[in-house]
CSV table of N, CA and C and ligand atoms in Angstrom, one decimal:
chain,number,residue,atom,x,y,z
A,1,UNK,N,-42.3,51.1,-47.8
A,1,UNK,CA,-43.5,51.4,-48.3
A,1,UNK,C,-44.5,51.0,-47.7
A,2,UNK,N,-45.9,51.4,-47.8
A,2,UNK,CA,-46.8,51.1,-47.2
A,2,UNK,C,-47.5,49.7,-47.8
A,3,UNK,N,-47.9,48.8,-47.0
A,3,UNK,CA,-48.4,47.5,-47.8
A,3,UNK,C,-49.3,47.0,-46.6
A,4,UNK,N,-50.1,45.9,-47.0
A,4,UNK,CA,-50.8,45.1,-46.1
A,4,UNK,C,-50.1,44.6,-45.0
A,5,UNK,N,-48.8,44.8,-44.9
A,5,UNK,CA,-48.1,44.3,-43.8
A,5,UNK,C,-47.7,45.7,-42.8
A,6,UNK,N,-47.7,46.8,-43.4
A,6,UNK,CA,-47.0,47.9,-43.0
A,6,UNK,C,-48.1,49.0,-42.8
A,7,UNK,N,-48.8,49.3,-41.8
A,7,UNK,CA,-49.9,50.2,-41.9
A,7,UNK,C,-48.9,51.5,-41.2
A,8,UNK,N,-49.0,52.7,-42.2
A,8,UNK,CA,-48.3,53.8,-41.6
A,8,UNK,C,-48.3,54.5,-40.6
A,9,UNK,N,-49.8,54.3,-39.7
A,9,UNK,CA,-50.0,54.9,-38.6
A,9,UNK,C,-50.0,53.9,-37.4
A,10,UNK,N,-49.6,53.0,-37.8
A,10,UNK,CA,-49.5,51.9,-36.4
A,10,UNK,C,-48.0,51.9,-35.9
A,11,UNK,N,-48.2,52.2,-34.6
A,11,UNK,CA,-46.6,52.3,-33.9
A,11,UNK,C,-46.9,52.1,-32.4
A,12,UNK,N,-45.9,51.5,-31.9
A,12,UNK,CA,-46.0,51.3,-30.3
A,12,UNK,C,-45.8,52.8,-29.6
A,13,UNK,N,-46.9,53.4,-29.0
A,13,UNK,CA,-47.0,54.7,-28.2
A,13,UNK,C,-45.8,54.9,-27.4
A,14,UNK,N,-45.9,53.8,-26.6
A,14,UNK,CA,-45.0,54.2,-25.3
A,14,UNK,C,-43.3,53.8,-25.9
A,15,UNK,N,-43.1,53.5,-27.1
A,15,UNK,CA,-41.5,53.6,-27.3
A,15,UNK,C,-41.3,54.9,-28.0
A,16,UNK,N,-42.3,56.0,-28.0
A,16,UNK,CA,-41.8,57.3,-28.4
A,16,UNK,C,-41.4,58.1,-27.3
A,17,UNK,N,-40.2,59.0,-27.5
A,17,UNK,CA,-40.0,59.7,-26.3
A,17,UNK,C,-41.0,60.7,-26.1
A,18,UNK,N,-40.7,61.6,-25.1
A,18,UNK,CA,-41.5,63.1,-24.9
A,18,UNK,C,-41.2,64.0,-25.6
A,19,UNK,N,-42.0,64.5,-26.7
A,19,UNK,CA,-41.7,65.5,-27.4
A,19,UNK,C,-41.9,67.2,-26.8
A,20,UNK,N,-42.2,67.2,-25.5
A,20,UNK,CA,-42.5,68.6,-25.1
A,20,UNK,C,-41.4,69.4,-25.3
A,21,UNK,N,-40.3,69.1,-25.1
A,21,UNK,CA,-38.9,70.1,-25.1
A,21,UNK,C,-38.4,70.2,-26.6
A,22,UNK,N,-39.1,69.6,-27.3
A,22,UNK,CA,-38.5,69.6,-29.0
A,22,UNK,C,-39.2,70.4,-30.0
A,23,UNK,N,-38.3,71.0,-30.9
A,23,UNK,CA,-38.7,71.8,-31.6
A,23,UNK,C,-38.5,71.2,-33.2
A,24,UNK,N,-39.8,71.4,-34.0
A,24,UNK,CA,-39.8,70.8,-35.5
A,24,UNK,C,-40.0,71.7,-36.4
A,25,UNK,N,-39.1,71.6,-37.5
A,25,UNK,CA,-39.7,72.1,-38.6
A,25,UNK,C,-40.2,71.5,-40.0
A,26,UNK,N,-41.1,71.7,-40.5
A,26,UNK,CA,-41.9,70.8,-41.5
A,26,UNK,C,-41.8,71.8,-42.7
A,27,UNK,N,-41.4,71.3,-44.1
A,27,UNK,CA,-41.4,71.6,-45.3
A,27,UNK,C,-42.4,71.1,-46.0
A,28,UNK,N,-43.6,71.7,-46.3
A,28,UNK,CA,-44.6,71.1,-47.2
A,28,UNK,C,-44.6,71.4,-48.8
A,29,UNK,N,-44.7,70.6,-49.7
A,29,UNK,CA,-44.8,71.0,-51.0
A,29,UNK,C,-46.3,71.5,-51.3
A,30,UNK,N,-46.6,72.3,-52.3
A,30,UNK,CA,-48.0,72.5,-52.4
A,30,UNK,C,-48.6,71.8,-54.0
A,31,UNK,N,-47.8,70.9,-54.4
A,31,UNK,CA,-48.1,70.3,-55.4
A,31,UNK,C,-48.8,69.4,-54.7
A,32,UNK,N,-50.1,68.7,-55.7
A,32,UNK,CA,-51.2,67.6,-55.0
A,32,UNK,C,-51.3,68.1,-53.6
A,33,UNK,N,-51.9,69.3,-53.5
A,33,UNK,CA,-52.4,70.0,-52.2
A,33,UNK,C,-53.4,69.0,-51.1
A,34,UNK,N,-54.3,68.3,-51.7
A,34,UNK,CA,-55.3,67.2,-51.0
A,34,UNK,C,-54.3,66.5,-50.0
A,35,UNK,N,-53.5,65.9,-51.0
A,35,UNK,CA,-52.4,64.6,-50.1
A,35,UNK,C,-51.5,65.6,-49.3
A,36,UNK,N,-50.8,66.6,-49.6
A,36,UNK,CA,-49.7,67.1,-48.8
A,36,UNK,C,-50.6,67.9,-47.5
A,37,UNK,N,-51.8,68.2,-47.7
A,37,UNK,CA,-52.3,68.8,-46.8
A,37,UNK,C,-52.6,67.9,-45.5
A,38,UNK,N,-53.1,66.6,-46.1
A,38,UNK,CA,-53.5,65.6,-45.3
A,38,UNK,C,-52.3,64.8,-44.5
A,39,UNK,N,-51.2,65.1,-45.2
A,39,UNK,CA,-49.8,64.5,-44.6
A,39,UNK,C,-49.7,65.5,-43.4
A,40,UNK,N,-49.6,66.6,-43.6
A,40,UNK,CA,-49.3,67.9,-42.9
A,40,UNK,C,-50.2,67.7,-41.6
A,41,UNK,N,-51.5,67.3,-41.8
A,41,UNK,CA,-52.4,67.1,-40.6
A,41,UNK,C,-52.0,66.1,-39.9
A,42,UNK,N,-51.8,64.8,-40.6
A,42,UNK,CA,-51.2,63.9,-39.9
A,42,UNK,C,-49.9,64.1,-38.6
A,43,UNK,N,-48.9,64.9,-39.4
A,43,UNK,CA,-47.7,64.8,-38.8
A,43,UNK,C,-48.1,65.9,-37.8
A,44,UNK,N,-48.5,67.1,-37.8
A,44,UNK,CA,-48.7,68.0,-36.7
A,44,UNK,C,-49.4,67.5,-35.6
A,45,UNK,N,-50.8,66.4,-36.1
A,45,UNK,CA,-51.3,66.0,-34.8
A,45,UNK,C,-50.8,65.0,-34.1
A,46,UNK,N,-49.8,64.1,-34.7
A,46,UNK,CA,-48.9,63.0,-33.9
A,46,UNK,C,-47.9,63.7,-33.1
A,47,UNK,N,-47.2,64.8,-33.6
A,47,UNK,CA,-46.1,65.5,-33.0
A,47,UNK,C,-47.0,66.0,-31.5
A,48,UNK,N,-48.2,66.6,-31.9
A,48,UNK,CA,-49.0,67.0,-30.2
A,48,UNK,C,-49.3,66.2,-29.6
A,49,UNK,N,-49.6,64.8,-29.9
A,49,UNK,CA,-50.0,63.7,-29.3
A,49,UNK,C,-48.7,63.4,-28.2
A,50,UNK,N,-47.5,63.7,-28.8
A,50,UNK,CA,-46.3,63.0,-28.1
A,50,UNK,C,-45.9,64.5,-27.1
A,51,UNK,N,-46.5,65.3,-27.0
A,51,UNK,CA,-46.3,66.5,-26.3
A,51,UNK,C,-45.6,67.6,-26.7
A,52,UNK,N,-45.2,67.7,-28.1
A,52,UNK,CA,-44.7,68.9,-29.2
A,52,UNK,C,-45.8,70.2,-28.9
A,53,UNK,N,-45.5,71.2,-28.6
A,53,UNK,CA,-46.0,72.4,-28.3
A,53,UNK,C,-46.1,73.3,-29.8
A,54,UNK,N,-47.6,73.7,-30.0
A,54,UNK,CA,-47.7,74.3,-31.2
A,54,UNK,C,-46.7,75.2,-31.7
A,55,UNK,N,-46.4,76.2,-30.8
A,55,UNK,CA,-45.7,77.2,-31.2
A,55,UNK,C,-44.0,76.7,-31.8
A,56,UNK,N,-43.8,75.3,-31.1
A,56,UNK,CA,-42.5,74.6,-31.3
A,56,UNK,C,-42.6,74.0,-32.5
A,57,UNK,N,-43.6,74.1,-33.6
A,57,UNK,CA,-43.9,73.4,-34.7
A,57,UNK,C,-43.8,74.4,-35.9
A,58,UNK,N,-42.9,74.3,-36.7
A,58,UNK,CA,-42.9,75.6,-37.7
A,58,UNK,C,-43.2,75.0,-39.3
A,59,UNK,N,-44.0,75.5,-39.6
A,59,UNK,CA,-44.5,75.0,-41.1
A,59,UNK,C,-44.1,75.8,-42.1
A,60,UNK,N,-43.5,75.5,-43.5
A,60,UNK,CA,-43.4,76.2,-44.6
A,60,UNK,C,-43.6,75.8,-45.6
A,61,UNK,N,-44.1,76.3,-46.4
A,61,UNK,CA,-44.6,75.8,-47.8
A,61,UNK,C,-43.6,76.3,-49.1
A,62,UNK,N,-43.3,75.2,-50.0
A,62,UNK,CA,-42.5,75.3,-51.2
A,62,UNK,C,-43.6,74.8,-52.4
A,63,UNK,N,-43.1,75.5,-53.6
A,63,UNK,CA,-44.2,74.8,-54.5
A,63,UNK,C,-44.2,73.7,-55.1
A,64,UNK,N,-43.1,73.0,-55.3
A,64,UNK,CA,-43.1,71.4,-55.5
A,64,UNK,C,-42.1,70.7,-54.8
A,65,UNK,N,-42.1,69.4,-54.9
A,65,UNK,CA,-41.2,68.6,-54.2
A,65,UNK,C,-39.8,68.9,-54.2
A,66,UNK,N,-39.7,69.1,-55.9
A,66,UNK,CA,-38.1,69.4,-56.0
A,66,UNK,C,-37.6,70.6,-54.9
A,67,UNK,N,-38.3,71.4,-54.7
A,67,UNK,CA,-37.9,72.4,-53.6
A,67,UNK,C,-37.6,72.1,-52.3
A,68,UNK,N,-38.1,70.9,-52.0
A,68,UNK,CA,-38.3,70.5,-50.6
A,68,UNK,C,-36.7,70.3,-49.8
A,69,UNK,N,-35.9,70.1,-50.8
A,69,UNK,CA,-34.3,70.1,-50.8
A,69,UNK,C,-34.0,71.2,-50.2
A,70,UNK,N,-34.2,72.6,-51.1
A,70,UNK,CA,-33.6,73.8,-50.5
A,70,UNK,C,-34.5,74.1,-49.2
A,71,UNK,N,-35.6,74.0,-49.0
A,71,UNK,CA,-36.4,74.3,-47.8
A,71,UNK,C,-35.9,73.5,-46.8
A,72,UNK,N,-35.9,72.2,-47.0
A,72,UNK,CA,-35.1,71.6,-45.7
A,72,UNK,C,-33.7,72.2,-45.4
A,73,UNK,N,-33.1,72.5,-46.3
A,73,UNK,CA,-31.6,72.8,-46.1
A,73,UNK,C,-31.6,74.0,-45.6
A,74,UNK,N,-32.6,75.3,-45.8
A,74,UNK,CA,-32.6,76.5,-45.0
A,74,UNK,C,-33.2,76.2,-43.4
A,75,UNK,N,-34.1,75.4,-43.6
A,75,UNK,CA,-34.4,74.9,-42.0
A,75,UNK,C,-33.3,74.3,-41.4
A,76,UNK,N,-32.6,73.5,-41.6
A,76,UNK,CA,-31.5,72.8,-41.0
A,76,UNK,C,-30.4,73.8,-40.7
A,77,UNK,N,-30.1,74.8,-41.6
A,77,UNK,CA,-29.2,75.3,-41.3
A,77,UNK,C,-29.4,77.1,-40.3
A,78,UNK,N,-30.6,77.0,-40.4
A,78,UNK,CA,-30.9,78.5,-39.8
A,78,UNK,C,-32.2,78.3,-38.7
A,79,UNK,N,-32.5,77.3,-38.5
A,79,UNK,CA,-33.8,77.1,-37.7
A,79,UNK,C,-33.6,76.8,-36.1
A,80,UNK,N,-32.6,76.1,-35.9
A,80,UNK,CA,-32.6,75.9,-34.4
A,80,UNK,C,-33.7,74.6,-34.0
A,81,UNK,N,-33.7,73.6,-35.1
A,81,UNK,CA,-34.6,72.5,-34.9
A,81,UNK,C,-33.9,71.2,-34.5
A,82,UNK,N,-34.8,70.4,-33.8
A,82,UNK,CA,-34.3,69.2,-33.4
A,82,UNK,C,-34.6,68.1,-34.5
A,83,UNK,N,-35.4,68.6,-35.1
A,83,UNK,CA,-35.5,67.8,-36.5
A,83,UNK,C,-36.4,68.4,-37.7
A,84,UNK,N,-36.2,68.3,-38.7
A,84,UNK,CA,-36.9,68.9,-40.0
A,84,UNK,C,-37.5,67.6,-41.0
A,85,UNK,N,-38.8,67.6,-41.0
A,85,UNK,CA,-39.5,66.7,-41.7
A,85,UNK,C,-39.8,67.4,-43.3
A,86,UNK,N,-39.7,66.8,-44.2
A,86,UNK,CA,-40.3,67.2,-45.5
A,86,UNK,C,-41.5,66.2,-45.7
A,87,UNK,N,-42.3,67.0,-46.4
A,87,UNK,CA,-43.7,66.5,-47.0
A,87,UNK,C,-44.2,66.8,-48.3
A,88,UNK,N,-44.3,65.5,-49.4
A,88,UNK,CA,-44.8,66.2,-50.6
A,88,UNK,C,-45.2,64.6,-51.3
A,89,UNK,N,-45.9,64.9,-52.8
A,89,UNK,CA,-46.5,63.9,-53.1
A,89,UNK,C,-46.2,64.0,-54.5
A,90,UNK,N,-45.6,63.2,-55.3
A,90,UNK,CA,-45.2,63.1,-56.6
A,90,UNK,C,-46.0,61.9,-57.1
A,91,UNK,N,-46.8,62.4,-58.2
A,91,UNK,CA,-47.7,61.2,-58.9
A,91,UNK,C,-47.2,60.8,-60.4
A,92,UNK,N,-46.9,59.8,-61.0
A,92,UNK,CA,-46.5,59.6,-62.1
A,92,UNK,C,-47.2,60.1,-63.1
A,93,UNK,N,-46.5,60.8,-64.1
A,93,UNK,CA,-47.1,61.3,-65.2
A,93,UNK,C,-47.0,60.5,-66.4
A,94,UNK,N,-47.1,61.5,-67.8
A,94,UNK,CA,-46.8,60.6,-69.1
A,94,UNK,C,-45.4,60.9,-69.4
A,95,UNK,N,-44.8,61.6,-68.6
A,95,UNK,CA,-43.3,62.1,-68.9
A,95,UNK,C,-42.3,61.4,-68.0
A,96,UNK,N,-40.8,61.2,-68.2
A,96,UNK,CA,-40.0,61.0,-67.3
A,96,UNK,C,-39.8,61.8,-65.9
A,97,UNK,N,-40.6,63.0,-66.2
A,97,UNK,CA,-40.1,63.7,-65.0
A,97,UNK,C,-40.5,63.4,-63.6
A,98,UNK,N,-41.3,62.5,-63.5
A,98,UNK,CA,-41.4,61.6,-62.0
A,98,UNK,C,-40.1,61.2,-61.6
A,99,UNK,N,-39.5,60.4,-62.3
A,99,UNK,CA,-38.3,59.8,-62.1
A,99,UNK,C,-37.4,60.6,-61.7
A,100,UNK,N,-37.3,61.9,-62.3
A,100,UNK,CA,-36.2,62.7,-62.1
A,100,UNK,C,-36.4,63.5,-60.8
A,101,UNK,N,-37.8,63.9,-60.5
A,101,UNK,CA,-38.2,64.8,-59.2
A,101,UNK,C,-37.8,63.6,-58.2
A,102,UNK,N,-38.6,62.4,-58.2
A,102,UNK,CA,-38.3,61.4,-57.2
A,102,UNK,C,-37.0,61.1,-56.8
A,103,UNK,N,-35.9,60.9,-57.8
A,103,UNK,CA,-34.3,60.8,-57.7
A,103,UNK,C,-33.7,61.8,-57.0
A,104,UNK,N,-33.9,63.2,-57.4
A,104,UNK,CA,-33.4,64.2,-56.9
A,104,UNK,C,-33.7,64.6,-55.5
A,105,UNK,N,-34.9,64.4,-55.2
A,105,UNK,CA,-35.4,64.5,-53.8
A,105,UNK,C,-34.7,63.7,-52.8
A,106,UNK,N,-34.9,62.6,-53.2
A,106,UNK,CA,-34.1,61.3,-52.5
A,106,UNK,C,-32.9,61.6,-52.4
A,107,UNK,N,-32.1,62.1,-53.5
A,107,UNK,CA,-30.8,62.1,-53.0
A,107,UNK,C,-30.5,63.6,-52.5
A,108,UNK,N,-30.9,64.7,-52.7
A,108,UNK,CA,-30.8,65.7,-51.9
A,108,UNK,C,-31.3,65.5,-50.6
A,109,UNK,N,-32.0,64.9,-50.0
A,109,UNK,CA,-32.5,64.7,-48.5
A,109,UNK,C,-31.2,63.7,-48.0
A,110,UNK,N,-31.2,62.8,-48.8
A,110,UNK,CA,-29.8,61.7,-48.4
A,110,UNK,C,-29.1,62.3,-48.0
A,111,UNK,N,-28.4,63.6,-48.9
A,111,UNK,CA,-27.3,64.1,-48.7
A,111,UNK,C,-27.2,64.9,-47.6
A,112,UNK,N,-28.5,65.6,-47.4
A,112,UNK,CA,-28.3,66.6,-46.1
A,112,UNK,C,-28.2,65.8,-44.7
A,113,UNK,N,-28.8,64.6,-44.9
A,113,UNK,CA,-28.7,63.8,-43.6
A,113,UNK,C,-27.3,63.3,-43.5
A,114,UNK,N,-26.6,63.3,-44.5
A,114,UNK,CA,-25.1,62.7,-44.2
A,114,UNK,C,-24.0,63.6,-44.0
A,115,UNK,N,-24.5,65.0,-44.0
A,115,UNK,CA,-23.5,66.0,-44.0
A,115,UNK,C,-24.0,66.9,-43.1
A,116,UNK,N,-25.1,66.9,-42.8
A,116,UNK,CA,-25.4,67.9,-41.6
A,116,UNK,C,-25.9,67.4,-40.2
A,117,UNK,N,-26.3,68.4,-39.2
A,117,UNK,CA,-26.3,67.8,-37.9
A,117,UNK,C,-27.8,67.4,-37.2
A,118,UNK,N,-28.6,67.7,-38.0
A,118,UNK,CA,-30.0,67.7,-37.9
A,118,UNK,C,-30.7,66.5,-38.8
A,119,UNK,N,-31.5,65.6,-37.9
A,119,UNK,CA,-32.0,64.7,-38.9
A,119,UNK,C,-33.3,65.5,-40.3
A,120,UNK,N,-33.4,64.9,-41.1
A,120,UNK,CA,-34.3,65.3,-42.0
A,120,UNK,C,-35.1,63.9,-42.5
A,121,UNK,N,-36.3,64.2,-41.9
A,121,UNK,CA,-37.5,62.9,-42.2
A,121,UNK,C,-37.8,62.9,-43.7
A,122,UNK,N,-37.8,61.8,-44.3
A,122,UNK,CA,-38.3,61.8,-45.7
A,122,UNK,C,-39.7,61.3,-45.6
A,123,UNK,N,-40.6,62.4,-46.0
A,123,UNK,CA,-42.2,62.2,-46.0
A,123,UNK,C,-42.6,62.6,-47.6
A,124,UNK,N,-41.7,61.8,-48.6
A,124,UNK,CA,-42.1,61.9,-50.0
A,124,UNK,C,-43.0,60.7,-50.4
A,125,UNK,N,-44.4,60.9,-50.7
A,125,UNK,CA,-44.9,59.7,-51.3
A,125,UNK,C,-45.0,59.8,-52.8
A,126,UNK,N,-44.3,58.9,-53.4
A,126,UNK,CA,-44.1,58.3,-54.8
A,126,UNK,C,-44.7,57.5,-55.4
A,127,UNK,N,-46.0,57.9,-55.9
A,127,UNK,CA,-47.0,57.0,-56.4
A,127,UNK,C,-47.1,56.9,-57.9
A,128,UNK,N,-47.9,55.7,-58.4
A,128,UNK,CA,-48.1,55.5,-59.9
A,128,UNK,C,-49.7,56.5,-60.1
A,129,UNK,N,-50.4,56.6,-59.2
A,129,UNK,CA,-51.8,57.3,-59.3
A,129,UNK,C,-52.1,57.9,-57.7
A,130,UNK,N,-53.3,59.1,-58.2
A,130,UNK,CA,-53.7,59.8,-57.0
A,130,UNK,C,-54.2,58.7,-55.9
A,131,UNK,N,-54.8,57.7,-56.2
A,131,UNK,CA,-55.4,56.9,-55.4
A,131,UNK,C,-54.4,56.4,-54.5
A,132,UNK,N,-53.5,55.7,-54.7
A,132,UNK,CA,-52.5,55.1,-54.2
A,132,UNK,C,-51.8,56.4,-53.2
A,133,UNK,N,-51.7,57.5,-53.6
A,133,UNK,CA,-51.2,58.5,-52.8
A,133,UNK,C,-52.3,58.8,-51.3
A,134,UNK,N,-53.7,58.6,-52.0
A,134,UNK,CA,-54.6,58.9,-50.9
A,134,UNK,C,-54.9,57.8,-50.1
A,135,UNK,N,-54.4,56.7,-50.3
A,135,UNK,CA,-54.2,55.5,-49.4
A,135,UNK,C,-53.1,55.8,-48.2
A,136,UNK,N,-52.3,56.4,-48.4
A,136,UNK,CA,-51.2,56.5,-47.7
A,136,UNK,C,-51.2,57.9,-46.8
A,137,UNK,N,-52.3,58.8,-47.2
A,137,UNK,CA,-52.2,60.0,-46.3
A,137,UNK,C,-53.4,60.3,-45.5
A,138,UNK,N,-53.8,58.9,-45.1
A,138,UNK,CA,-55.0,58.9,-44.3
A,138,UNK,C,-55.9,57.8,-44.7
A,139,UNK,N,-55.5,57.2,-45.9
A,139,UNK,CA,-56.5,56.1,-46.3
A,139,UNK,C,-56.3,54.6,-45.9
A,140,UNK,N,-56.5,53.8,-46.4
A,140,UNK,CA,-56.4,52.4,-45.9
A,140,UNK,C,-54.9,52.1,-45.6
A,141,UNK,N,-54.0,52.6,-46.0
A,141,UNK,CA,-52.8,52.3,-45.4
A,141,UNK,C,-52.2,53.0,-44.2
A,142,UNK,N,-53.2,53.9,-43.7
A,142,UNK,CA,-52.6,55.1,-42.9
A,142,UNK,C,-52.0,56.2,-43.2
A,143,UNK,N,-51.3,57.0,-42.6
A,143,UNK,CA,-50.9,58.6,-43.0
A,143,UNK,C,-49.4,58.5,-42.9
A,144,UNK,N,-48.7,58.4,-43.9
A,144,UNK,CA,-47.3,59.0,-43.6
A,144,UNK,C,-46.6,60.1,-42.9
A,145,UNK,N,-47.6,60.9,-42.6
A,145,UNK,CA,-47.5,62.1,-41.9
A,145,UNK,C,-47.4,61.7,-40.6
A,146,UNK,N,-48.0,60.7,-40.0
A,146,UNK,CA,-47.9,60.1,-38.7
A,146,UNK,C,-46.8,59.6,-38.6
A,147,UNK,N,-46.3,58.7,-39.6
A,147,UNK,CA,-44.9,58.0,-39.4
A,147,UNK,C,-43.9,58.7,-39.3
A,148,UNK,N,-44.0,60.0,-40.3
A,148,UNK,CA,-42.9,61.0,-40.1
A,148,UNK,C,-42.4,61.5,-38.8
A,149,UNK,N,-44.0,61.7,-38.0
A,149,UNK,CA,-43.8,62.5,-36.7
A,149,UNK,C,-43.1,61.7,-35.7
A,150,UNK,N,-43.5,60.3,-35.9
A,150,UNK,CA,-42.7,59.4,-34.8
A,150,UNK,C,-41.2,59.3,-35.2
A,151,UNK,N,-40.8,59.1,-36.4
A,151,UNK,CA,-39.6,59.2,-36.8
A,151,UNK,C,-38.9,60.3,-36.2
A,152,UNK,N,-39.4,61.4,-36.6
A,152,UNK,CA,-38.5,62.7,-36.3
A,152,UNK,C,-38.5,62.9,-34.8
A,153,UNK,N,-39.4,62.3,-33.7
A,153,UNK,CA,-39.4,62.5,-32.6
A,153,UNK,C,-37.9,61.4,-32.1
A,154,UNK,N,-38.1,60.2,-32.7
A,154,UNK,CA,-37.1,59.2,-32.5
A,154,UNK,C,-35.9,59.7,-32.5
A,155,UNK,N,-35.7,60.4,-33.9
A,155,UNK,CA,-34.4,60.7,-34.4
A,155,UNK,C,-33.9,61.9,-33.6
A,156,UNK,N,-34.8,62.9,-33.3
A,156,UNK,CA,-34.3,64.1,-32.4
A,156,UNK,C,-33.5,63.6,-31.2
A,157,UNK,N,-34.4,62.5,-30.7
A,157,UNK,CA,-33.8,61.7,-29.2
A,157,UNK,C,-32.6,61.1,-29.4
A,158,UNK,N,-32.4,60.5,-30.6
A,158,UNK,CA,-31.0,60.0,-31.0
A,158,UNK,C,-29.8,60.6,-31.0
B,201,RBF,N1,-44.1,68.5,-57.9
B,201,RBF,C1,-44.6,67.7,-56.8
B,201,RBF,O1,-44.7,67.9,-56.0
B,201,RBF,N2,-45.3,66.6,-57.3
B,201,RBF,C2,-45.6,66.2,-58.7
B,201,RBF,O2,-46.0,65.4,-59.0
B,201,RBF,C3,-45.1,67.1,-59.5
B,201,RBF,N3,-45.3,66.8,-60.9
B,201,RBF,C4,-44.6,67.5,-61.8
B,201,RBF,C5,-44.6,67.5,-63.2
B,201,RBF,C6,-44.1,68.0,-64.2
B,201,RBF,C7,-44.2,67.7,-65.8
B,201,RBF,C8,-43.4,69.2,-63.7
B,201,RBF,C9,-42.8,70.2,-64.7
B,201,RBF,C10,-43.4,69.4,-62.5
B,201,RBF,C11,-43.9,68.6,-61.5
B,201,RBF,N4,-43.9,69.2,-59.9
B,201,RBF,C12,-44.5,68.2,-59.1
B,201,RBF,C13,-43.0,70.3,-59.5
B,201,RBF,C14,-41.5,70.2,-59.2
B,201,RBF,O3,-41.3,69.5,-58.1
B,201,RBF,C15,-40.9,71.4,-59.3
B,201,RBF,O4,-41.7,72.2,-58.3
B,201,RBF,C16,-40.7,72.2,-60.5
B,201,RBF,O5,-40.1,71.3,-61.8
B,201,RBF,C17,-39.9,73.5,-60.5
B,201,RBF,O6,-38.7,73.3,-59.9
């Protein structure tokens, strides 16, 4: 989680492998589009900063975060990617829906990582309100999209 001790966009540039020969799939949820759009911008820009070629970054959208599991699975099984990134923003509401979606997505992505051959990077913001999400998609705690891109490159190399 992003805290004052961990800025999501701070990392050691030199410790990130060259990504010019890598291919990435990104699945983005349409809910809370201001947040997920900013996460996507961060992820794509950071992949490119490390050499990834725009043609080798394929972006697909899904309606909501719960559908990220299916989207990631399709990319893992069909895409020929070195890593897949999921990006979503779930904001707590008045019903327990928040807990079910967060738990479902977390479990679904963990399961893909445990059973499939390609790393799936977990870019799901789970926050109590919109401001906490904005703080983590380019605000005071950096951009989780940047962090996911760096993790994707490192895991693709792994
Ligand atoms: N999807 C999100 O990506 N973020 C949300 O904050 C979010 N909140 C939801 C709240 C409710 C009450 C419902 C019914 C759905 C919500 N969804 C949200 C959509 C969810 O991830 C999924 O797309 C739908 O439940 C259809 O499977």
